[in-house]
Coordinates of C-alpha atoms and ligand atoms in Angstrom, one line a residue:
M1 CA 36.0 -51.2 -36.0
K2 CA 35.2 -53.0 -32.7
F3 CA 32.0 -52.2 -30.7
S4 CA 31.5 -52.9 -27.0
Q5 CA 29.3 -55.8 -26.2
S6 CA 27.1 -53.6 -24.1
L7 CA 26.5 -51.2 -27.1
I8 CA 25.7 -54.2 -29.3
D9 CA 23.3 -55.7 -26.7
E10 CA 21.5 -52.3 -26.0
L11 CA 21.0 -51.5 -29.7
R12 CA 19.8 -55.0 -30.3
Q13 CA 17.2 -54.9 -27.5
A14 CA 16.2 -51.3 -27.9
Q15 CA 12.4 -50.8 -28.6
Q16 CA 12.8 -47.1 -29.4
V17 CA 15.8 -45.6 -31.1
A18 CA 16.3 -41.9 -32.1
V19 CA 18.8 -40.8 -34.7
L20 CA 19.9 -37.1 -34.8
T21 CA 21.9 -36.1 -37.9
G22 CA 23.8 -33.0 -38.8
A23 CA 25.5 -31.8 -42.0
G24 CA 28.3 -34.4 -41.4
V25 CA 26.0 -37.3 -42.4
S26 CA 25.8 -35.8 -45.9
A27 CA 29.5 -34.9 -46.2
E28 CA 30.4 -38.2 -47.9
S29 CA 27.6 -37.5 -50.5
G30 CA 29.6 -34.4 -51.5
V31 CA 27.1 -32.0 -49.9
A32 CA 29.1 -29.3 -48.1
T33 CA 28.4 -28.8 -44.4
F34 CA 26.8 -25.4 -43.6
R35 CA 30.1 -23.7 -42.9
D36 CA 32.0 -25.4 -45.8
A37 CA 29.3 -24.2 -48.2
L38 CA 30.8 -20.7 -47.9
T39 CA 32.9 -20.9 -51.0
G40 CA 33.2 -18.8 -54.1
L41 CA 30.9 -15.8 -54.1
W42 CA 30.0 -16.5 -50.5
F43 CA 33.5 -16.9 -49.2
N44 CA 34.1 -14.8 -46.1
F45 CA 30.4 -14.3 -45.5
D46 CA 29.2 -14.9 -42.0
P47 CA 27.0 -18.1 -42.2
E48 CA 24.8 -16.8 -39.5
L49 CA 24.2 -13.6 -41.5
L50 CA 23.8 -15.4 -44.8
G51 CA 21.4 -18.0 -43.2
S52 CA 19.1 -15.3 -41.7
A53 CA 16.0 -13.3 -42.6
E54 CA 18.1 -10.1 -42.2
G55 CA 20.8 -11.4 -44.6
F56 CA 18.0 -12.2 -47.1
S57 CA 16.3 -8.9 -46.9
N58 CA 19.7 -7.1 -47.2
N59 CA 20.6 -8.9 -50.4
P60 CA 18.0 -11.3 -51.7
P61 CA 19.9 -12.3 -54.9
L62 CA 23.0 -13.1 -52.9
V63 CA 21.2 -15.4 -50.4
W64 CA 18.8 -16.9 -53.0
G65 CA 21.9 -17.6 -55.2
W66 CA 23.6 -19.4 -52.3
Y67 CA 20.6 -21.6 -51.7
E68 CA 20.2 -22.4 -55.4
A69 CA 23.9 -23.4 -55.5
R70 CA 23.3 -25.7 -52.5
R71 CA 20.1 -27.1 -54.1
Y72 CA 22.2 -27.8 -57.3
S73 CA 24.7 -29.8 -55.1
V74 CA 21.9 -31.8 -53.4
L75 CA 20.2 -32.6 -56.7
N76 CA 23.5 -33.9 -58.0
A77 CA 24.3 -35.9 -54.9
E78 CA 23.4 -39.5 -53.9
P79 CA 22.6 -40.8 -50.5
N80 CA 25.7 -42.4 -49.0
P81 CA 26.1 -45.7 -46.9
A82 CA 25.3 -43.8 -43.7
H83 CA 21.9 -42.6 -45.1
R84 CA 21.2 -46.2 -46.3
A85 CA 22.2 -47.8 -43.0
I86 CA 20.0 -45.3 -41.1
A87 CA 17.1 -46.3 -43.4
A88 CA 17.9 -50.0 -42.9
L89 CA 17.8 -49.5 -39.1
A90 CA 14.0 -49.1 -39.4
K91 CA 13.7 -52.8 -40.3
H92 CA 15.3 -53.9 -37.0
V93 CA 14.0 -51.4 -34.5
P94 CA 10.3 -51.4 -33.5
K95 CA 10.2 -47.6 -33.2
L96 CA 12.8 -45.5 -35.1
T97 CA 12.7 -41.7 -35.2
V98 CA 15.0 -40.0 -37.7
I99 CA 15.6 -36.3 -36.8
T100 CA 17.8 -34.2 -39.0
Q101 CA 19.2 -30.6 -38.9
N102 CA 19.8 -31.0 -42.6
I103 CA 17.8 -29.3 -45.3
D104 CA 18.6 -31.9 -48.0
D105 CA 16.4 -34.9 -48.9
L106 CA 19.1 -37.6 -48.8
H107 CA 17.5 -39.5 -45.8
E108 CA 14.3 -39.8 -47.8
R109 CA 16.0 -40.8 -51.0
A110 CA 17.8 -43.5 -49.0
G111 CA 14.4 -44.9 -47.9
S112 CA 13.9 -43.3 -44.4
E113 CA 10.2 -42.4 -43.9
R114 CA 8.7 -39.6 -41.7
V115 CA 12.0 -37.7 -41.3
L116 CA 11.7 -34.9 -38.8
H117 CA 13.4 -31.8 -40.4
L118 CA 14.2 -29.4 -37.5
H119 CA 15.5 -26.8 -39.9
G120 CA 13.1 -27.2 -42.8
S121 CA 13.9 -28.2 -46.4
I122 CA 15.7 -26.7 -49.4
F123 CA 12.9 -28.1 -51.5
Q124 CA 10.0 -26.2 -49.9
P125 CA 10.4 -22.5 -50.9
K126 CA 7.8 -20.2 -49.5
C127 CA 6.8 -16.5 -49.6
S128 CA 9.0 -14.2 -47.4
R129 CA 5.8 -12.2 -46.5
C130 CA 2.7 -14.4 -46.6
D131 CA 4.5 -17.6 -45.8
L132 CA 2.5 -19.5 -48.4
P133 CA 4.4 -22.3 -50.2
Y134 CA 5.6 -21.2 -53.7
A135 CA 2.9 -22.3 -56.1
S136 CA 5.2 -23.1 -59.1
P137 CA 7.9 -25.7 -59.4
L138 CA 11.4 -24.1 -59.2
D139 CA 13.5 -24.1 -62.4
S140 CA 16.6 -26.3 -62.3
P141 CA 19.3 -24.4 -60.5
P142 CA 22.3 -23.2 -62.5
E143 CA 25.6 -25.2 -62.4
V144 CA 27.6 -21.9 -62.0
E145 CA 27.3 -20.2 -58.7
Q146 CA 25.8 -16.7 -59.1
M147 CA 23.6 -14.2 -57.5
L148 CA 20.0 -14.9 -58.6
E149 CA 16.8 -12.8 -58.4
P150 CA 14.4 -14.8 -56.3
P151 CA 11.0 -15.6 -57.9
R152 CA 8.0 -13.6 -56.7
C153 CA 5.0 -14.9 -54.8
T154 CA 2.0 -15.5 -57.0
Y155 CA -0.4 -14.3 -54.3
C156 CA 1.3 -11.1 -52.9
G157 CA 4.2 -10.4 -55.2
N158 CA 6.9 -10.5 -52.5
Y159 CA 10.1 -12.5 -52.8
I160 CA 10.1 -16.2 -52.4
R161 CA 12.6 -17.5 -49.8
P162 CA 14.1 -20.9 -48.9
G163 CA 11.7 -22.9 -46.7
V164 CA 14.4 -23.3 -44.0
V165 CA 14.7 -22.2 -40.4
W166 CA 17.1 -19.3 -40.3
F167 CA 19.1 -18.2 -37.3
G168 CA 16.8 -16.2 -35.0
E169 CA 13.7 -18.1 -36.3
T170 CA 11.8 -20.6 -34.3
L171 CA 11.7 -24.3 -35.2
P172 CA 8.4 -25.8 -36.4
T173 CA 6.6 -26.5 -33.1
D174 CA 5.1 -29.9 -34.0
I175 CA 8.5 -31.1 -35.4
W176 CA 10.3 -29.9 -32.2
Q177 CA 7.7 -31.6 -29.9
Q178 CA 7.9 -34.9 -31.7
S179 CA 11.7 -34.7 -31.6
E180 CA 11.7 -33.9 -27.9
Q181 CA 9.4 -36.8 -27.2
A182 CA 11.6 -39.2 -29.2
A183 CA 14.7 -38.0 -27.2
I184 CA 13.1 -38.5 -23.8
T185 CA 11.6 -41.9 -24.6
C186 CA 14.3 -43.7 -26.6
Q187 CA 16.6 -46.3 -25.1
V188 CA 19.4 -45.4 -27.6
M189 CA 20.1 -42.2 -29.5
L190 CA 22.6 -42.1 -32.3
V191 CA 24.0 -38.6 -32.9
I192 CA 25.7 -38.6 -36.3
G193 CA 27.7 -35.8 -38.0
T194 CA 26.8 -32.8 -35.9
S195 CA 29.1 -30.4 -34.1
G196 CA 26.3 -29.8 -31.6
M197 CA 26.8 -26.0 -31.9
V198 CA 23.3 -25.1 -33.0
W199 CA 20.5 -24.7 -30.6
P200 CA 17.9 -25.9 -29.7
A201 CA 18.8 -29.0 -31.8
A202 CA 21.9 -29.6 -29.5
R203 CA 19.5 -30.0 -26.6
L204 CA 18.1 -33.3 -27.9
P205 CA 21.2 -35.4 -27.0
M206 CA 21.2 -33.8 -23.6
L207 CA 17.5 -34.6 -23.0
A208 CA 18.2 -38.2 -24.1
H209 CA 21.3 -38.5 -21.8
N210 CA 19.4 -37.0 -18.8
A211 CA 16.5 -39.4 -19.4
G212 CA 18.9 -42.3 -19.1
A213 CA 19.3 -43.3 -22.8
R214 CA 22.6 -44.6 -24.2
V215 CA 23.8 -41.7 -26.4
I216 CA 26.3 -42.8 -29.1
Q217 CA 28.1 -40.1 -31.1
I218 CA 29.5 -40.8 -34.5
N219 CA 31.9 -38.2 -35.7
P220 CA 35.6 -38.0 -36.9
E221 CA 36.3 -35.4 -34.2
S222 CA 35.2 -34.3 -30.8
T223 CA 32.2 -31.9 -30.5
E224 CA 30.3 -29.7 -28.0
L225 CA 28.3 -32.8 -27.1
D226 CA 31.1 -34.9 -25.7
D227 CA 30.0 -34.5 -22.1
Y228 CA 26.5 -35.7 -23.0
V229 CA 27.3 -38.9 -24.9
T230 CA 27.9 -42.3 -23.4
E231 CA 30.6 -43.0 -26.0
T232 CA 31.9 -41.6 -29.3
L233 CA 32.6 -43.9 -32.3
I234 CA 35.4 -41.9 -34.0
G235 CA 35.1 -42.1 -37.7
K236 CA 33.1 -41.2 -40.8
A237 CA 29.4 -41.9 -40.8
G238 CA 29.6 -43.7 -44.1
E239 CA 32.1 -46.2 -42.7
V240 CA 30.9 -46.5 -39.1
M241 CA 27.2 -46.9 -39.7
P242 CA 27.2 -49.9 -42.0
T243 CA 29.8 -51.7 -39.8
L244 CA 27.7 -51.0 -36.7
L245 CA 24.5 -52.3 -38.3
Q246 CA 26.4 -55.4 -39.4
A247 CA 27.8 -56.0 -35.9
V248 CA 24.4 -55.6 -34.2
F249 CA 21.9 -57.1 -36.5
T250 CA 23.6 -59.9 -38.4
R251 CA 24.0 -63.1 -36.4
Ligands
LIG301 C1 16.2 -20.1 -32.3 C2 19.0 -24.2 -41.8 C3 15.2 -18.6 -31.0 C4 19.6 -23.2 -42.7 C5 20.3 -24.0 -39.7 C6 20.9 -20.8 -27.1 C7 19.6 -21.2 -27.1 C8 18.7 -21.0 -28.1 C9 19.2 -20.4 -29.3 C10 20.5 -19.9 -29.3 C11 21.3 -20.1 -28.3 N1 22.5 -19.5 -28.6 C12 22.4 -19.0 -29.9 C13 21.2 -19.3 -30.3 C14 20.7 -18.8 -31.6 C15 21.0 -19.8 -32.7 C16 22.2 -20.7 -32.5 O1 22.1 -21.8 -32.1 N2 23.4 -20.2 -32.8 C17 24.6 -20.9 -32.7 C18 25.5 -20.7 -33.9 C19 25.2 -20.7 -31.4 N3 19.8 -20.7 -32.9 C20 18.8 -20.3 -33.6 O2 18.8 -19.1 -34.1 C21 17.7 -21.2 -33.8 N4 16.5 -20.5 -33.5 O3 16.9 -20.5 -31.4 O4 15.2 -19.3 -32.2 C22 13.9 -17.9 -30.9 C23 13.1 -18.2 -29.8 C24 11.9 -17.6 -29.8 C25 11.5 -16.7 -30.7 C26 12.3 -16.4 -31.8 C27 13.5 -17.1 -31.9 C28 17.6 -21.7 -35.3 C29 18.8 -22.4 -35.6 C30 18.6 -23.0 -37.0 C31 19.6 -22.4 -38.0 N5 19.5 -23.0 -39.3 N6 20.1 -24.6 -40.9 C32 20.6 -23.7 -43.7 O5 21.0 -24.9 -43.5 O6 20.9 -23.0 -44.6 S1 21.6 -24.5 -38.7 C33 22.8 -25.1 -39.8 O7 24.0 -24.9 -39.0 C34 22.7 -26.5 -40.1 O8 21.4 -26.9 -40.2 C35 23.4 -27.2 -38.9 O9 22.5 -27.6 -37.9 C36 24.2 -26.1 -38.3 C37 25.6 -26.4 -38.2 O10 26.0 -26.7 -39.6 P1 27.4 -27.5 -39.9 O11 28.5 -27.0 -39.1 O12 27.6 -27.6 -41.3 O13 27.0 -28.9 -39.4 P2 27.3 -29.4 -38.1 O14 27.2 -28.4 -37.0 O15 26.2 -30.4 -38.1 O16 28.9 -29.9 -38.1 C38 29.3 -30.8 -39.1 C39 29.8 -32.0 -38.2 O17 29.9 -33.1 -39.0 C40 31.1 -31.7 -37.5 O18 31.1 -32.1 -36.2 C41 32.1 -32.6 -38.3 O19 33.1 -33.1 -37.5 C42 31.2 -33.7 -38.7 N7 31.5 -34.5 -39.9 C43 32.2 -34.1 -41.0 N8 32.3 -35.1 -41.9 C44 31.7 -36.2 -41.3 C45 31.2 -35.8 -40.1 N9 30.6 -36.7 -39.3 C46 30.5 -37.9 -39.7 N10 30.9 -38.4 -40.9 C47 31.5 -37.5 -41.7 N11 32.0 -38.0 -42.9
LIG302 ZN1 3.2 -14.0 -50.6

């Protein structure tokens, strides 16, 4: 894959780089994207319903079972070359901010530190009523997808829910503010593996673009963000990212 000299120079000289990832960065680790995760029991379910507080209160075992099936898949996945290249970027860039829409821990397991999780984490269950973190460690999730009764909160007895941001819920304010700040102050933003369909995450590349940053999209296909990126590197993250790092930082 060939990169423009201006891209290579800008990334090489950038003092502040922001990386925004979506489910596509974990695809090559075998972790299904949000929509692709609607298989088996959850086939034909509307993801916006299944991924919402309303969906959970309508049928807690169905939603909890879906998240446990996804947690099983993350626990049995490995970071891929894209996660590792993003982690390695930190060695070359004075200030790197990794922002993810994903609820998996693959960036952290690849070595990225201080990852900003816009939509929470599948590893931080909390009480659906008092919001307190679940006090006990979760059992290992079953290999077979099934409906599962969620555990109960040790403080108030209500259902435990996934510690993620569902549709209709606000993003954690401090995480959002740090992400916004990174978007408006970076010289380069890499937007990797996201369709740009979910708000307000999709605003971050627009903020960067409007603030004059060079916004590079890495995706096998075009997305809702096409009008806000400087250029798109068409391809899989696991292939493009290591090649890009090689081209920019090895002389
Ligand atoms: C909120 C956690 C309001 C759960 C997720 C306008 C403005 C503001 C809000 C809205 C708005 N319009 C609509 C809304 C509401 C809604 C929204 O955005 N709806 C969308 C569908 C239109 N937004 C919200 O509800 C947000 N909250 O706005 O609150 C509010 C305000 C005040 C007071 C109260 C409320 C909350 C949104 C968060 C939802 N939670 N995740 C979970 O994961 O289970 S979002 C979830 O879906 C994922 O996190 C991801 O971000 C998103 C999309 O998932 P995917 O499709 O799987 O992934 P992605 O889009 O990233 O696409 C995959 C991409 O990868 C593709 O482009 C593909 O080509 C590419 N790819 C594939 N393979 C590879 C690859 N790329 C590279 N390499 C590869 N190998
Ligand atoms: Zn509680």
